[in-house]
């Protein structure tokens, strides 16, 4: 009798081994394509999926809110050139992740938002299912591509399509809808394995046309006052050596956009970062590498670009980008690595150095601005002002150039961008194209996980609030993240008053004297209250040396800071006379 039972057990075990299901096929498809980290929040219908993924060797990082998991996936994509994976539950979890997906698409970061969804039959008849929502339709206009897989046999193709859509051409966000029923669908294991697709050459090189390269070189050579602007597309390309060679061999001054800082050190003799307004105004030929002429560059026209006629050369993988705001006289369409390599071939020993009066004028301007700033960065005021606090953090990054700097806020962002020099590529991660608040903790967590490097997150007190609960996540995974909160009691400043004299405080003002450091202590991390730049520097150094999760409440003067940081001019103004 017992022998019979045993043999039945063995048979059913063998039968089980020979079957697979949706859960395992998704896991196998991700692993087959080297996607071994998932950022997400568990719940129906993906809780078991997360458990099984962890059991199968995928690193599953659980967050407190999907938007932060989505931001983590997005920046993982930027740092690795592989799509970051964000996993959410249906309807509300999906919507929470969607902001990050849209932001990733806007910033050209490759990511895949995988959301479980409810019963199709019930959703489509709007019969009120648990977390009912037509997620695919909602995601579609907000990302590069959106797919749904209904049959286990299509999981391999679905994942492959999502990967290709995310990383090929201009990278971006992709939505992958996996209905609850799919996960449990059984399939013959061998057929299942065969149905998986290993994506070959997910982001194929796109070689620029030789004629386009020659046209660009001719325009560049004719310049009297040339300028190269590097964008985060150039940083993403990981063509660091070629970009550096192009700049150094041509001798042309360069201006890094925020997340391109460090591609070449900000202290490089050709860096025009501290002479930005001069080079934008006075240049005659501008070569854009992986940067768009959007609002961040005043659309390539108007006051900040001066009156002198200007010719633009643009290197971008997306042909539709050309002429988006002004005429591009020399479009070079291709991937940045291939385009820069092709341009480099034309820049030989006979390439004329830019006229000395141009490079000299930039140097004078830069040296002047740096000298003007220097004493302000050395002040040890208490409460701190932005310059004193940032002077201390500037030294931290100078001493630890491989640390990753995450940065968000208004004044906290704009002033840190200008003051903290970067020395290595892809070390500065910030609010990007939309100037979105809330990327802080998601970016910091993924940066630590993907690179293993120490992370310094410099956060406005308002900015931090958007993702602050993730300090628990930082403690839970014991990540080497040091969060510094520039606490000026509010949004832009902490000094506004309610004009009516009523009990409510002004809309931009927070609780005065808050101690954000206590939040970190609640989860076992290190909390520090710093009131001077010296104290701040010591606390950050200790955090970086120990690698312990740390949050430093940096007490700033509530009156320090200006409306909207550097972009106050974008606020609409009332023409009515104030009462
Ligand atoms: C998602 C989102 N909501 C709101 C804003 C508007 N906004 C811009 S900066 C900012 C916060 C600025 O305050 P803080 O982070 O404390 O920086 P500070 O200027 O005080 O240093 C806000 C709410 C935004 N950019 N993104
Ligand atoms: Mg603030």
Short mmCIF file of C-alpha atoms in Angstrom, two decimals, residues 13-456:
data_model
loop_
_atom_site.label_atom_id
_atom_site.label_comp_id
_atom_site.label_asym_id
_atom_site.label_seq_id
_atom_site.Cartn_x
_atom_site.Cartn_y
_atom_site.Cartn_z
CA UNK A 13 5.83 15.54 -8.51
CA UNK A 14 7.17 14.66 -11.95
CA UNK A 15 4.01 16.00 -13.56
CA UNK A 16 4.39 19.23 -11.60
CA UNK A 17 7.99 19.56 -12.66
CA UNK A 18 6.97 19.24 -16.25
CA UNK A 19 4.55 22.12 -15.99
CA UNK A 20 5.18 25.78 -15.60
CA UNK A 21 2.84 28.72 -15.14
CA UNK A 22 2.48 32.42 -15.71
CA UNK A 23 4.25 33.31 -12.47
CA UNK A 24 7.35 31.36 -13.40
CA UNK A 25 7.36 32.31 -17.05
CA UNK A 26 7.45 36.03 -16.22
CA UNK A 27 10.28 35.41 -13.75
CA UNK A 28 12.19 33.26 -16.25
CA UNK A 29 11.67 35.82 -19.02
CA UNK A 30 13.07 38.63 -16.86
CA UNK A 31 16.03 36.55 -15.71
CA UNK A 32 16.80 35.37 -19.21
CA UNK A 33 17.19 39.03 -20.16
CA UNK A 34 19.39 39.96 -17.24
CA UNK A 35 16.64 41.84 -15.39
CA UNK A 36 17.39 40.75 -11.85
CA UNK A 37 16.02 43.56 -9.68
CA UNK A 38 12.37 44.45 -9.16
CA UNK A 39 11.23 47.63 -7.39
CA UNK A 40 7.63 47.50 -6.22
CA UNK A 41 4.87 47.26 -3.65
CA UNK A 42 3.12 43.89 -2.98
CA UNK A 43 -0.62 43.15 -3.00
CA UNK A 44 -3.30 41.33 -5.03
CA UNK A 45 -2.56 39.93 -7.61
CA UNK A 46 1.23 40.13 -7.48
CA UNK A 47 2.14 39.20 -3.88
CA UNK A 48 3.05 35.60 -4.67
CA UNK A 49 4.80 36.72 -7.81
CA UNK A 50 7.15 38.84 -5.69
CA UNK A 51 7.75 35.95 -3.30
CA UNK A 52 8.49 33.54 -6.12
CA UNK A 53 10.75 36.07 -7.85
CA UNK A 54 12.76 36.41 -4.66
CA UNK A 55 12.90 32.62 -4.31
CA UNK A 56 14.24 32.43 -7.86
CA UNK A 57 17.11 34.81 -7.11
CA UNK A 58 15.63 38.12 -8.28
CA UNK A 59 16.28 41.00 -5.88
CA UNK A 60 12.85 42.28 -4.88
CA UNK A 61 12.95 45.69 -3.22
CA UNK A 62 9.67 46.57 -1.51
CA UNK A 63 8.72 50.22 -1.14
CA UNK A 64 6.10 52.10 0.87
CA UNK A 65 4.56 53.80 -2.19
CA UNK A 66 4.62 52.81 -5.86
CA UNK A 67 5.68 56.23 -7.11
CA UNK A 68 8.96 55.83 -5.28
CA UNK A 69 9.41 52.30 -6.59
CA UNK A 70 8.73 53.66 -10.09
CA UNK A 71 11.27 56.43 -9.68
CA UNK A 72 13.77 53.85 -8.48
CA UNK A 73 13.14 51.72 -11.58
CA UNK A 74 13.47 54.76 -13.83
CA UNK A 75 16.84 55.82 -12.48
CA UNK A 76 18.06 52.22 -12.47
CA UNK A 77 17.31 52.34 -16.20
CA UNK A 78 19.27 55.55 -16.61
CA UNK A 79 22.26 54.18 -14.73
CA UNK A 80 22.41 50.74 -16.36
CA UNK A 81 20.89 51.18 -19.85
CA UNK A 82 18.67 48.20 -19.01
CA UNK A 83 14.98 48.82 -18.33
CA UNK A 84 14.29 49.22 -14.62
CA UNK A 85 11.37 47.09 -13.48
CA UNK A 86 8.57 48.46 -11.30
CA UNK A 87 5.89 46.05 -10.06
CA UNK A 88 2.51 47.20 -8.76
CA UNK A 89 -0.97 45.98 -7.94
CA UNK A 90 -3.97 46.99 -10.01
CA UNK A 91 -5.85 50.33 -10.24
CA UNK A 92 -4.56 52.50 -7.34
CA UNK A 93 -1.11 50.89 -7.24
CA UNK A 94 -0.90 51.18 -11.00
CA UNK A 95 -1.90 54.85 -10.88
CA UNK A 96 0.65 55.52 -8.15
CA UNK A 97 3.33 54.06 -10.40
CA UNK A 98 2.08 55.86 -13.49
CA UNK A 99 3.49 59.27 -12.53
CA UNK A 100 6.94 57.73 -12.41
CA UNK A 101 6.35 56.01 -15.76
CA UNK A 102 5.31 59.26 -17.39
CA UNK A 103 8.25 61.08 -15.82
CA UNK A 104 10.64 58.37 -17.04
CA UNK A 105 9.26 58.73 -20.57
CA UNK A 106 9.66 62.51 -20.46
CA UNK A 107 13.24 62.10 -19.28
CA UNK A 108 14.05 59.27 -21.73
CA UNK A 109 14.81 56.76 -18.95
CA UNK A 110 14.07 53.15 -19.88
CA UNK A 111 11.72 51.39 -17.47
CA UNK A 112 8.91 48.86 -17.52
CA UNK A 113 5.93 49.28 -15.23
CA UNK A 114 4.44 45.82 -14.69
CA UNK A 115 1.02 45.97 -13.07
CA UNK A 116 -1.33 43.19 -12.19
CA UNK A 117 -4.87 43.84 -13.40
CA UNK A 118 -8.33 42.54 -12.64
CA UNK A 119 -10.64 40.21 -14.59
CA UNK A 120 -10.83 41.46 -18.19
CA UNK A 121 -14.38 40.19 -18.69
CA UNK A 122 -15.63 42.13 -15.68
CA UNK A 123 -13.49 45.23 -16.25
CA UNK A 124 -14.59 45.56 -19.86
CA UNK A 125 -18.26 45.28 -18.93
CA UNK A 126 -17.65 47.71 -16.04
CA UNK A 127 -19.29 45.33 -13.60
CA UNK A 128 -17.35 46.60 -10.63
CA UNK A 129 -14.48 44.17 -10.10
CA UNK A 130 -11.96 44.48 -7.28
CA UNK A 131 -9.71 47.39 -8.30
CA UNK A 132 -11.39 47.67 -11.65
CA UNK A 133 -9.67 49.85 -14.21
CA UNK A 134 -8.81 49.78 -17.90
CA UNK A 135 -5.14 50.23 -17.08
CA UNK A 136 -3.83 49.59 -20.58
CA UNK A 137 -5.87 52.40 -22.10
CA UNK A 138 -4.88 54.81 -19.35
CA UNK A 139 -1.18 54.05 -19.59
CA UNK A 140 -0.95 54.22 -23.36
CA UNK A 141 -0.78 58.01 -23.91
CA UNK A 142 1.68 58.43 -21.04
CA UNK A 143 4.45 56.11 -22.15
CA UNK A 144 6.36 54.90 -25.20
CA UNK A 145 4.46 51.64 -25.58
CA UNK A 146 1.86 49.62 -23.67
CA UNK A 147 1.23 45.89 -23.95
CA UNK A 148 -1.05 43.30 -22.36
CA UNK A 149 -0.39 39.57 -22.20
CA UNK A 150 -3.43 37.30 -22.04
CA UNK A 151 -1.87 33.88 -22.61
CA UNK A 152 1.05 32.28 -20.80
CA UNK A 153 2.50 31.26 -24.16
CA UNK A 154 2.87 34.97 -25.05
CA UNK A 155 4.78 36.02 -21.94
CA UNK A 156 8.18 35.61 -23.61
CA UNK A 157 7.16 37.78 -26.54
CA UNK A 158 5.44 40.33 -24.28
CA UNK A 159 8.52 40.81 -22.12
CA UNK A 160 10.78 40.97 -25.19
CA UNK A 161 8.61 43.65 -26.80
CA UNK A 162 8.58 45.64 -23.59
CA UNK A 163 12.38 45.52 -23.31
CA UNK A 164 12.91 46.58 -26.91
CA UNK A 165 10.40 49.40 -26.69
CA UNK A 166 12.02 50.71 -23.49
CA UNK A 167 15.66 50.81 -24.60
CA UNK A 168 15.76 51.10 -28.40
CA UNK A 169 15.83 54.47 -30.13
CA UNK A 170 15.03 57.19 -27.61
CA UNK A 171 14.54 55.27 -24.36
CA UNK A 172 11.39 55.65 -22.28
CA UNK A 173 8.73 54.05 -20.16
CA UNK A 174 6.75 50.96 -21.16
CA UNK A 175 3.63 49.56 -19.53
CA UNK A 176 3.10 45.80 -19.31
CA UNK A 177 -0.35 44.72 -18.18
CA UNK A 178 -0.55 41.25 -16.61
CA UNK A 179 -4.11 40.18 -15.67
CA UNK A 180 -4.48 38.14 -12.49
CA UNK A 181 -5.63 35.08 -14.43
CA UNK A 182 -2.40 34.96 -16.42
CA UNK A 183 -0.22 34.17 -13.43
CA UNK A 184 -1.91 30.87 -12.66
CA UNK A 185 -2.20 29.64 -16.27
CA UNK A 186 -0.41 26.33 -16.65
CA UNK A 187 1.75 25.39 -19.57
CA UNK A 188 3.94 22.48 -20.52
CA UNK A 189 7.34 23.34 -19.09
CA UNK A 190 9.32 22.56 -22.21
CA UNK A 191 7.01 24.55 -24.48
CA UNK A 192 7.13 27.32 -21.91
CA UNK A 193 10.91 27.43 -21.94
CA UNK A 194 10.87 27.50 -25.74
CA UNK A 195 8.40 30.39 -25.76
CA UNK A 196 10.84 32.69 -23.95
CA UNK A 197 12.84 35.21 -25.96
CA UNK A 198 16.34 36.39 -25.20
CA UNK A 199 16.47 39.83 -26.71
CA UNK A 200 19.49 40.18 -28.99
CA UNK A 201 20.91 43.68 -29.40
CA UNK A 202 18.04 45.43 -27.61
CA UNK A 203 19.28 48.93 -28.48
CA UNK A 204 20.91 48.57 -31.89
CA UNK A 205 23.52 51.16 -32.83
CA UNK A 206 22.13 53.83 -35.11
CA UNK A 207 24.94 55.05 -37.30
CA UNK A 208 24.67 58.65 -38.56
CA UNK A 209 24.84 59.33 -42.29
CA UNK A 210 28.35 60.37 -43.40
CA UNK A 211 26.93 63.44 -45.17
CA UNK A 212 25.26 64.58 -41.95
CA UNK A 213 28.53 64.17 -40.06
CA UNK A 214 30.45 66.14 -42.69
CA UNK A 215 27.86 68.93 -42.65
CA UNK A 216 28.15 69.18 -38.88
CA UNK A 217 31.95 69.27 -38.98
CA UNK A 218 31.90 72.00 -41.65
CA UNK A 219 29.58 74.17 -39.55
CA UNK A 220 31.62 73.55 -36.42
CA UNK A 221 34.87 74.42 -38.18
CA UNK A 222 33.46 77.72 -39.43
CA UNK A 223 32.67 78.86 -35.88
CA UNK A 224 34.33 81.84 -34.26
CA UNK A 225 32.68 81.26 -30.90
CA UNK A 226 31.72 77.58 -30.70
CA UNK A 227 29.99 75.94 -27.77
CA UNK A 228 29.08 72.32 -26.99
CA UNK A 229 26.12 71.62 -24.70
CA UNK A 230 25.96 68.18 -23.09
CA UNK A 231 22.62 66.78 -21.93
CA UNK A 232 21.60 63.76 -19.93
CA UNK A 233 21.26 61.83 -23.19
CA UNK A 234 25.03 62.17 -23.49
CA UNK A 235 25.42 60.87 -19.95
CA UNK A 236 23.04 57.98 -20.63
CA UNK A 237 25.01 56.94 -23.73
CA UNK A 238 28.01 55.84 -21.65
CA UNK A 239 30.29 57.10 -24.43
CA UNK A 240 32.33 58.96 -21.83
CA UNK A 241 35.79 58.55 -23.37
CA UNK A 242 34.67 59.53 -26.86
CA UNK A 243 32.82 62.61 -25.59
CA UNK A 244 35.81 63.69 -23.58
CA UNK A 245 38.08 63.19 -26.60
CA UNK A 246 35.74 65.20 -28.83
CA UNK A 247 35.78 68.11 -26.43
CA UNK A 248 39.48 68.04 -25.68
CA UNK A 249 40.63 67.51 -29.28
CA UNK A 250 38.36 70.27 -30.59
CA UNK A 251 39.23 72.62 -27.72
CA UNK A 252 35.61 73.85 -27.71
CA UNK A 253 34.14 75.12 -24.42
CA UNK A 254 31.33 72.97 -23.07
CA UNK A 255 28.31 73.53 -20.90
CA UNK A 256 26.86 70.53 -19.03
CA UNK A 257 23.14 70.37 -18.34
CA UNK A 258 22.26 69.30 -14.83
CA UNK A 259 22.54 65.51 -15.16
CA UNK A 260 25.43 65.76 -17.62
CA UNK A 261 27.60 67.39 -14.98
CA UNK A 262 30.67 65.26 -14.35
CA UNK A 263 30.85 63.77 -17.87
CA UNK A 264 33.95 65.91 -17.82
CA UNK A 265 34.80 67.39 -14.42
CA UNK A 266 33.14 70.73 -13.68
CA UNK A 267 36.67 71.94 -12.89
CA UNK A 268 37.88 71.10 -16.43
CA UNK A 269 39.57 74.14 -18.06
CA UNK A 270 37.05 74.01 -20.95
CA UNK A 271 33.99 73.89 -18.68
CA UNK A 272 31.85 77.00 -19.15
CA UNK A 273 29.37 76.14 -16.40
CA UNK A 274 30.29 79.22 -14.38
CA UNK A 275 29.97 81.43 -17.47
CA UNK A 276 26.61 80.09 -18.66
CA UNK A 277 24.91 83.36 -19.54
CA UNK A 278 27.97 84.58 -21.45
CA UNK A 279 28.33 81.47 -23.60
CA UNK A 280 24.62 81.24 -24.40
CA UNK A 281 24.51 84.87 -25.47
CA UNK A 282 27.76 85.20 -27.32
CA UNK A 283 28.31 81.83 -29.01
CA UNK A 284 27.84 81.66 -32.79
CA UNK A 285 27.72 77.88 -33.29
CA UNK A 286 26.20 75.58 -30.71
CA UNK A 287 26.48 71.81 -30.87
CA UNK A 288 23.84 70.04 -28.77
CA UNK A 289 24.73 66.51 -27.69
CA UNK A 290 21.84 64.57 -26.18
CA UNK A 291 20.03 67.66 -24.99
CA UNK A 292 16.78 69.16 -26.18
CA UNK A 293 16.04 72.82 -26.81
CA UNK A 294 13.17 72.79 -24.33
CA UNK A 295 12.37 75.25 -21.54
CA UNK A 296 15.58 74.35 -19.73
CA UNK A 297 17.48 76.00 -22.59
CA UNK A 298 14.89 78.74 -23.13
CA UNK A 299 13.82 76.99 -26.36
CA UNK A 300 17.00 78.14 -28.09
CA UNK A 301 15.79 81.71 -28.51
CA UNK A 302 14.97 84.94 -26.72
CA UNK A 303 16.86 87.11 -24.31
CA UNK A 304 19.14 84.48 -22.81
CA UNK A 305 20.45 83.56 -26.27
CA UNK A 306 21.33 87.15 -27.23
CA UNK A 307 20.88 88.91 -30.56
CA UNK A 308 23.80 87.53 -32.55
CA UNK A 309 22.80 84.99 -35.22
CA UNK A 310 23.34 81.43 -34.09
CA UNK A 311 23.73 78.13 -35.85
CA UNK A 312 22.70 74.92 -34.13
CA UNK A 313 24.11 71.46 -34.70
CA UNK A 314 22.11 68.78 -32.94
CA UNK A 315 23.03 65.20 -32.15
CA UNK A 316 20.04 63.14 -31.15
CA UNK A 317 18.70 59.63 -31.74
CA UNK A 318 15.20 60.97 -32.42
CA UNK A 319 14.82 62.58 -35.86
CA UNK A 320 11.62 64.37 -34.81
CA UNK A 321 13.63 66.35 -32.28
CA UNK A 322 15.24 68.41 -35.04
CA UNK A 323 13.74 71.89 -35.61
CA UNK A 324 11.48 71.43 -32.58
CA UNK A 325 12.06 75.03 -31.46
CA UNK A 326 14.52 76.67 -33.83
CA UNK A 327 16.16 75.72 -37.12
CA UNK A 328 18.86 73.07 -36.84
CA UNK A 329 21.36 73.70 -39.64
CA UNK A 330 23.20 70.42 -39.10
CA UNK A 331 21.09 67.59 -37.71
CA UNK A 332 23.04 64.43 -36.86
CA UNK A 333 20.66 61.58 -36.17
CA UNK A 334 21.98 58.46 -34.52
CA UNK A 335 22.96 57.06 -31.17
CA UNK A 336 25.29 59.37 -29.34
CA UNK A 337 28.19 56.93 -29.12
CA UNK A 338 28.16 56.35 -32.89
CA UNK A 339 27.66 60.04 -33.72
CA UNK A 340 30.46 61.24 -31.47
CA UNK A 341 32.80 58.53 -32.78
CA UNK A 342 32.03 59.62 -36.36
CA UNK A 343 32.62 63.29 -35.56
CA UNK A 344 35.89 62.42 -33.83
CA UNK A 345 37.22 60.92 -37.04
CA UNK A 346 36.97 64.35 -38.60
CA UNK A 347 38.74 66.11 -35.74
CA UNK A 348 42.40 65.49 -36.37
CA UNK A 349 45.62 67.29 -35.47
CA UNK A 350 44.82 70.03 -37.99
CA UNK A 351 41.55 71.01 -36.32
CA UNK A 352 41.77 74.76 -35.61
CA UNK A 353 41.62 75.67 -31.92
CA UNK A 354 38.74 78.05 -31.13
CA UNK A 355 39.88 81.71 -31.28
CA UNK A 356 41.76 82.69 -28.14
CA UNK A 357 39.64 85.83 -27.59
CA UNK A 358 36.59 83.55 -27.20
CA UNK A 359 38.13 81.02 -24.81
CA UNK A 360 39.89 83.87 -22.97
CA UNK A 361 36.64 85.81 -22.49
CA UNK A 362 34.98 82.70 -21.07
CA UNK A 363 37.88 82.03 -18.73
CA UNK A 364 37.79 85.59 -17.40
CA UNK A 365 34.05 85.41 -16.79
CA UNK A 366 34.32 82.01 -15.14
CA UNK A 367 37.21 83.01 -12.88
CA UNK A 368 35.34 86.18 -11.86
CA UNK A 369 32.19 84.29 -10.95
CA UNK A 370 34.08 81.59 -9.07
CA UNK A 371 36.04 84.22 -7.11
CA UNK A 372 32.84 86.11 -6.26
CA UNK A 373 31.23 82.96 -4.94
CA UNK A 374 34.20 81.63 -2.94
CA UNK A 375 33.86 83.67 0.26
CA UNK A 376 30.10 83.01 0.48
CA UNK A 377 30.76 79.27 0.43
CA UNK A 378 33.10 79.51 3.42
CA UNK A 379 30.69 81.15 5.87
CA UNK A 380 29.91 79.21 9.03
CA UNK A 381 26.64 81.00 9.86
CA UNK A 382 24.03 79.57 12.18
CA UNK A 383 21.28 79.17 11.17
CA UNK A 384 22.86 78.25 7.87
CA UNK A 385 22.26 79.91 4.54
CA UNK A 386 22.32 77.91 1.30
CA UNK A 387 25.84 78.95 0.39
CA UNK A 388 27.35 77.99 3.73
CA UNK A 389 25.63 74.60 3.80
CA UNK A 390 26.37 73.88 0.14
CA UNK A 391 30.00 74.98 0.56
CA UNK A 392 30.37 72.13 3.06
CA UNK A 393 28.67 69.58 0.78
CA UNK A 394 30.76 70.76 -2.18
CA UNK A 395 33.86 69.74 -0.25
CA UNK A 396 32.31 66.35 0.56
CA UNK A 397 31.83 65.55 -3.14
CA UNK A 398 35.28 66.90 -4.00
CA UNK A 399 36.74 64.46 -1.48
CA UNK A 400 34.47 61.58 -2.58
CA UNK A 401 33.95 62.05 -6.31
CA UNK A 402 32.54 58.55 -6.72
CA UNK A 403 29.60 59.25 -4.41
CA UNK A 404 26.23 59.76 -6.07
CA UNK A 405 24.42 63.03 -5.48
CA UNK A 406 20.62 63.03 -5.57
CA UNK A 407 19.08 66.49 -5.50
CA UNK A 408 15.60 68.01 -5.41
CA UNK A 409 13.86 71.12 -4.11
CA UNK A 410 13.70 74.66 -5.47
CA UNK A 411 16.52 76.75 -3.96
CA UNK A 412 18.04 73.52 -2.67
CA UNK A 413 18.14 72.24 -6.24
CA UNK A 414 19.15 75.33 -8.17
CA UNK A 415 21.88 76.43 -5.80
CA UNK A 416 23.29 72.91 -5.30
CA UNK A 417 23.46 72.46 -9.06
CA UNK A 418 25.55 75.59 -9.40
CA UNK A 419 27.72 75.12 -6.34
CA UNK A 420 28.51 71.40 -6.06
CA UNK A 421 31.09 70.45 -8.67
CA UNK A 422 30.80 66.96 -10.13
CA UNK A 423 33.81 64.98 -11.26
CA UNK A 424 32.53 61.72 -12.70
CA UNK A 425 29.76 60.78 -15.17
CA UNK A 426 26.24 59.89 -14.00
CA UNK A 427 26.85 60.92 -10.41
CA UNK A 428 24.28 63.70 -10.33
CA UNK A 429 20.63 62.57 -10.37
CA UNK A 430 17.89 65.14 -10.05
CA UNK A 431 14.40 66.34 -10.92
CA UNK A 432 15.05 66.28 -14.68
CA UNK A 433 12.90 67.70 -17.44
CA UNK A 434 9.72 68.26 -15.44
CA UNK A 435 11.36 69.61 -12.30
CA UNK A 436 9.28 67.06 -10.44
CA UNK A 437 9.36 66.78 -6.65
CA UNK A 438 9.35 63.27 -5.22
CA UNK A 439 12.22 61.54 -6.99
CA UNK A 440 14.53 61.80 -3.98
CA UNK A 441 14.27 58.59 -1.99
CA UNK A 442 13.44 56.38 -5.00
CA UNK A 443 16.50 57.64 -6.87
CA UNK A 444 18.70 57.35 -3.77
CA UNK A 445 17.62 53.75 -3.08
CA UNK A 446 18.13 52.58 -6.67
CA UNK A 447 21.44 54.43 -6.98
CA UNK A 448 22.74 52.62 -3.89
CA UNK A 449 21.41 49.26 -5.06
CA UNK A 450 22.55 49.50 -8.66
CA UNK A 451 26.01 50.95 -8.05
CA UNK A 452 26.94 49.98 -4.48
CA UNK A 453 28.35 53.52 -4.08
CA UNK A 454 27.56 55.88 -1.23
CA UNK A 455 24.65 58.21 -1.93
CA UNK A 456 24.19 61.77 -0.70
#
